[in-house]
Coordinates of C-alpha atoms in Angstrom, one line a residue:
M2 CA -50.9 60.1 61.1
R3 CA -53.3 57.8 59.4
K4 CA -54.5 54.6 61.2
L5 CA -52.8 51.4 60.1
F6 CA -56.3 49.7 59.9
S7 CA -59.5 51.2 59.6
S8 CA -62.8 49.8 60.9
K9 CA -63.9 49.0 57.3
T10 CA -60.6 47.1 56.6
V11 CA -60.9 45.0 59.9
V12 CA -64.4 44.0 58.9
I13 CA -63.5 42.7 55.6
L14 CA -60.5 40.8 56.9
M15 CA -62.6 39.1 59.5
V16 CA -65.3 38.2 57.1
G17 CA -62.6 36.8 54.7
F18 CA -61.1 35.0 57.6
L19 CA -64.5 33.5 58.4
V20 CA -65.0 32.6 54.9
I21 CA -61.7 30.8 54.3
V22 CA -62.6 28.9 57.9
G23 CA -65.9 28.0 56.5
L24 CA -64.7 26.8 53.2
I25 CA -62.1 24.6 54.7
T26 CA -64.5 23.4 57.4
G27 CA -67.1 22.5 54.6
S28 CA -64.5 20.9 52.3
N29 CA -63.5 18.6 55.4
W30 CA -67.2 17.9 56.0
W31 CA -67.7 17.0 52.4
A32 CA -64.4 14.8 52.3
N33 CA -65.5 12.9 55.3
K34 CA -68.9 12.5 53.7
T35 CA -67.9 11.6 50.2
N36 CA -64.5 9.9 50.8
T37 CA -62.8 12.5 48.5
P38 CA -60.2 15.1 48.9
P39 CA -61.5 18.6 49.8
L40 CA -61.9 20.9 46.8
F41 CA -59.1 23.1 48.0
Q42 CA -56.7 20.4 48.5
R43 CA -57.6 18.8 45.1
M44 CA -56.7 22.2 43.5
V45 CA -53.5 22.1 45.2
N46 CA -52.7 18.4 44.3
D47 CA -53.7 19.0 40.8
I48 CA -51.2 22.1 40.4
T49 CA -48.5 20.4 42.2
G50 CA -48.8 17.2 40.1
G51 CA -48.9 19.1 36.9
V52 CA -45.6 21.1 37.9
S53 CA -44.1 17.6 38.9
R54 CA -44.6 16.1 35.6
V55 CA -43.4 19.0 33.7
I56 CA -40.2 19.0 35.8
S57 CA -39.7 15.2 35.9
A58 CA -40.1 14.6 32.1
P59 CA -36.8 16.1 31.1
T60 CA -35.1 14.7 34.1
N61 CA -36.3 11.3 33.3
A62 CA -35.4 11.4 29.7
I63 CA -31.9 12.6 30.6
G64 CA -31.7 9.9 33.3
T65 CA -32.8 7.4 30.7
R66 CA -30.1 8.6 28.2
A67 CA -27.5 8.4 30.7
N68 CA -28.4 4.8 31.7
S69 CA -28.4 3.6 28.1
L70 CA -25.1 5.2 27.3
S71 CA -23.6 3.7 30.5
N72 CA -25.0 0.3 29.5
L73 CA -23.5 0.8 26.0
L74 CA -20.1 1.7 27.4
S75 CA -20.2 -1.2 29.7
T76 CA -21.1 -3.5 26.7
F77 CA -18.2 -2.2 24.7
D78 CA -15.8 -2.7 27.5
E79 CA -16.9 -6.2 28.1
N80 CA -17.1 -7.1 24.4
K81 CA -13.4 -5.8 24.2
K82 CA -12.2 -7.9 27.1
L83 CA -13.9 -11.0 25.7
K84 CA -12.1 -10.5 22.2
S85 CA -8.9 -10.0 23.9
K86 CA -9.5 -13.4 25.9
L87 CA -10.7 -15.2 22.5
D88 CA -7.5 -13.9 20.7
G89 CA -5.3 -15.2 23.5
Y90 CA -7.1 -18.5 23.7
A91 CA -6.7 -18.9 19.7
Q92 CA -2.8 -18.0 20.1
T93 CA -2.5 -20.7 22.9
Q94 CA -4.4 -23.4 20.6
V95 CA -1.8 -22.6 17.9
R96 CA 1.1 -22.8 20.2
L97 CA -0.1 -25.9 21.7
Q98 CA -0.8 -27.6 18.4
T99 CA 2.9 -26.6 17.4
L100 CA 4.2 -28.2 20.4
E101 CA 2.3 -31.2 19.8
D102 CA 3.5 -31.5 16.2
E103 CA 6.9 -30.9 17.4
N104 CA 6.7 -33.5 20.1
K105 CA 5.4 -36.0 17.6
S106 CA 8.4 -35.4 15.2
L107 CA 10.9 -35.7 17.9
K108 CA 9.5 -39.0 19.0
K109 CA 9.7 -40.3 15.5
Q110 CA 13.2 -38.9 15.4
L111 CA 14.2 -40.9 18.6
D112 CA 12.9 -44.1 16.7
L113 CA 14.9 -43.1 13.5
K114 CA 17.9 -42.3 15.4
A115 CA 17.8 -45.7 17.2
S116 CA 17.9 -47.3 13.6
L117 CA 21.0 -45.4 12.6
T118 CA 23.5 -47.3 14.7
D119 CA 26.3 -47.0 12.1
Y120 CA 26.4 -43.1 12.3
D121 CA 26.4 -40.4 14.8
T122 CA 23.6 -37.8 14.5
V123 CA 23.1 -34.1 15.2
S124 CA 19.6 -32.7 16.1
A125 CA 18.9 -29.5 14.4
V126 CA 16.0 -26.8 14.1
T127 CA 14.8 -25.3 10.9
I128 CA 15.7 -21.5 11.3
A129 CA 14.9 -20.2 7.7
R130 CA 12.8 -21.3 4.8
S131 CA 12.0 -18.9 2.1
P132 CA 8.6 -19.4 0.3
T133 CA 10.5 -18.9 -3.1
T134 CA 12.6 -21.8 -2.3
W135 CA 10.3 -23.7 -0.1
Q136 CA 10.4 -26.8 -2.5
S137 CA 14.1 -26.6 -2.5
Q138 CA 16.0 -25.7 0.5
L139 CA 16.1 -24.7 4.1
V140 CA 18.5 -23.5 6.7
I141 CA 19.2 -25.5 10.2
N142 CA 20.9 -23.9 13.3
K143 CA 24.0 -26.3 13.2
G144 CA 27.0 -25.9 11.2
A145 CA 30.9 -26.6 11.2
K146 CA 31.0 -25.9 14.8
S147 CA 28.8 -28.9 15.4
G148 CA 30.9 -31.2 13.0
I149 CA 28.5 -30.6 9.9
K150 CA 30.2 -31.2 6.6
K151 CA 28.9 -30.7 3.0
G152 CA 27.4 -33.8 1.8
M153 CA 25.9 -35.3 4.8
P154 CA 22.4 -36.7 4.5
V155 CA 19.7 -34.9 6.5
L156 CA 16.6 -36.7 7.7
G157 CA 13.1 -35.7 8.9
D158 CA 11.0 -37.4 11.2
S159 CA 10.7 -40.8 9.2
G160 CA 13.4 -40.8 6.4
L161 CA 15.6 -38.8 4.3
I162 CA 14.8 -35.2 3.2
G163 CA 17.9 -34.1 1.6
R164 CA 21.6 -33.2 1.9
I165 CA 24.1 -30.7 3.4
S166 CA 24.8 -28.4 0.4
E167 CA 26.5 -25.6 2.3
V168 CA 28.1 -25.2 5.6
N169 CA 28.7 -22.2 7.7
T170 CA 30.2 -21.8 11.3
V171 CA 26.8 -22.0 13.3
N172 CA 24.3 -23.0 10.4
S173 CA 24.1 -24.9 7.3
K174 CA 22.0 -25.0 4.2
V175 CA 20.0 -28.1 3.2
T176 CA 19.1 -29.2 -0.2
L177 CA 15.9 -31.0 -0.4
V178 CA 15.2 -34.2 -2.4
S179 CA 12.3 -32.3 -3.7
D180 CA 14.6 -29.9 -5.4
S181 CA 14.2 -30.1 -9.2
S182 CA 17.2 -28.5 -10.3
E183 CA 19.5 -30.3 -12.7
D184 CA 21.7 -33.0 -11.0
T185 CA 21.0 -31.5 -7.6
N186 CA 19.8 -34.8 -5.9
R187 CA 20.4 -37.6 -8.3
F188 CA 21.4 -40.1 -5.8
A189 CA 20.9 -43.9 -6.2
I190 CA 18.0 -45.9 -4.5
T191 CA 16.8 -49.4 -4.1
V192 CA 13.2 -50.7 -4.4
K193 CA 12.7 -53.5 -2.0
G194 CA 10.3 -55.6 -4.2
S195 CA 8.7 -58.9 -3.4
Q196 CA 10.8 -60.5 -6.3
G197 CA 14.0 -58.8 -5.4
D198 CA 15.8 -55.5 -5.2
V199 CA 15.3 -53.1 -8.1
N200 CA 18.0 -50.2 -8.4
G201 CA 17.6 -46.8 -10.0
I202 CA 18.1 -43.1 -9.2
I203 CA 16.0 -40.1 -8.2
T204 CA 15.7 -38.1 -11.5
D205 CA 12.7 -35.6 -10.7
Y206 CA 10.1 -34.4 -8.4
D207 CA 6.6 -34.0 -9.4
V208 CA 5.3 -30.7 -7.8
N209 CA 1.7 -31.3 -8.3
Q210 CA 1.5 -34.9 -7.1
K211 CA 4.5 -34.2 -4.2
L212 CA 6.1 -37.3 -5.4
L213 CA 9.5 -38.4 -6.1
V214 CA 10.4 -40.0 -9.6
M215 CA 12.6 -42.9 -10.0
G216 CA 14.2 -43.5 -13.4
Q217 CA 16.9 -45.3 -15.3
I218 CA 15.4 -48.8 -14.0
T219 CA 17.3 -51.6 -15.6
E220 CA 15.8 -54.6 -13.8
T221 CA 12.5 -56.2 -14.7
Q222 CA 11.3 -57.5 -11.5
A223 CA 7.8 -56.7 -10.5
I224 CA 7.4 -53.2 -8.5
N225 CA 4.2 -52.8 -6.4
P226 CA 2.6 -49.9 -4.7
G227 CA 3.8 -49.7 -0.9
D228 CA 7.1 -51.4 -1.8
K229 CA 9.9 -49.8 0.5
V230 CA 12.5 -47.5 -1.2
V231 CA 15.9 -46.9 0.6
T232 CA 19.4 -45.4 -0.5
S233 CA 21.6 -47.9 -2.1
G234 CA 24.9 -46.4 -1.4
L235 CA 25.8 -46.6 -5.0
G236 CA 27.7 -43.7 -6.5
G237 CA 29.1 -42.5 -3.3
M238 CA 26.6 -39.7 -2.7
M239 CA 24.5 -41.2 0.1
P240 CA 25.1 -44.0 2.5
E241 CA 23.2 -47.3 2.1
G242 CA 20.1 -48.2 3.9
I243 CA 18.6 -44.7 4.7
L244 CA 14.6 -44.9 4.2
V245 CA 13.5 -42.5 1.4
G246 CA 9.8 -43.5 1.1
K247 CA 7.5 -46.1 -0.4
V248 CA 6.1 -46.6 -3.9
A249 CA 3.0 -44.8 -4.9
K250 CA 2.5 -45.9 -8.3
V251 CA 4.2 -47.5 -11.5
T252 CA 3.7 -46.0 -14.9
T253 CA 5.7 -46.0 -18.1
D254 CA 7.6 -43.1 -19.8
D255 CA 6.1 -41.1 -22.8
Y256 CA 7.4 -43.7 -25.2
G257 CA 6.2 -46.7 -23.3
L258 CA 9.9 -48.2 -23.3
S259 CA 10.7 -48.0 -19.6
R260 CA 9.1 -47.6 -16.4
K261 CA 8.6 -44.5 -14.1
I262 CA 8.2 -45.2 -10.4
Y263 CA 6.6 -42.5 -8.3
I264 CA 7.6 -42.4 -4.6
Q265 CA 5.8 -40.9 -1.5
P266 CA 8.7 -39.4 0.6
S267 CA 8.7 -40.9 4.1
S268 CA 8.8 -37.6 5.8
D269 CA 6.2 -34.6 5.0
L270 CA 8.6 -32.2 3.2
S271 CA 6.3 -29.3 3.9
R272 CA 6.7 -29.5 7.7
L273 CA 10.3 -29.8 8.7
S274 CA 10.7 -28.0 11.9
T275 CA 13.3 -30.3 13.4
V276 CA 15.7 -32.6 11.5
L277 CA 18.6 -35.2 12.2
V278 CA 22.0 -34.8 10.4
A279 CA 23.8 -38.1 9.9
K280 CA 27.5 -37.7 10.4
T281 CA 29.0 -39.7 7.6
E282 CA 31.9 -39.2 5.1
V283 CA 29.7 -40.2 2.3
G284 CA 29.3 -37.5 -0.3
S285 CA 31.6 -34.9 1.3

């Protein structure tokens, strides 16, 4: 059986051991003398540092990408929440503005109602208004069940806006003073001028200027812009004394033979969310 170690092998191992110890000892002595790491340690450090850089490069890249993606997703979620809050804020502002407009209209109607002492009134809300008939009619939420009858005058926040033209059980159709159909709203009015009253009738509506037109004027008294215009009660279609508007301008017809009076309606006919119906027998 062969010996595990021969004498020659033992000698080589001992010499190698002594060499390694000597190198380590010399390196430490040199490191202490020069304040630099031993050669062996520097070699190990260099190898370890290189391996670490190789390993850390893709790891750092992946980490950076992951952080960027996470930040992007967070920004997206935050942006979505902010947009949602902004939309909610805009909706709240619109609702608040609508309520403020309705509140102002109702306050004006209270003052108007107080002036209509000769008539009972019914408050109603506009429930339908088609774009195709915007200038001519609307539908309110009160009908025969509330005592509404055909021909009753309908008022906005400051004055006359039209008449009841159709009555159902729980709703009614209102024909506006701005309806330019033939003979729809040819009711008699009076201009309260400084030199006396001037009578006439509503004959037309100027869509471009949004003004009522008064024709068939027989009197010669002066009429000036700003003069008040009310219903005269003549003809039986409207009760007397309901405010229609004020004179906007005075012109002559195409032949220069008679005057044309343009009237600014007292109520904004484009914004009629709430109305008052005067319960009269006139025009029924």
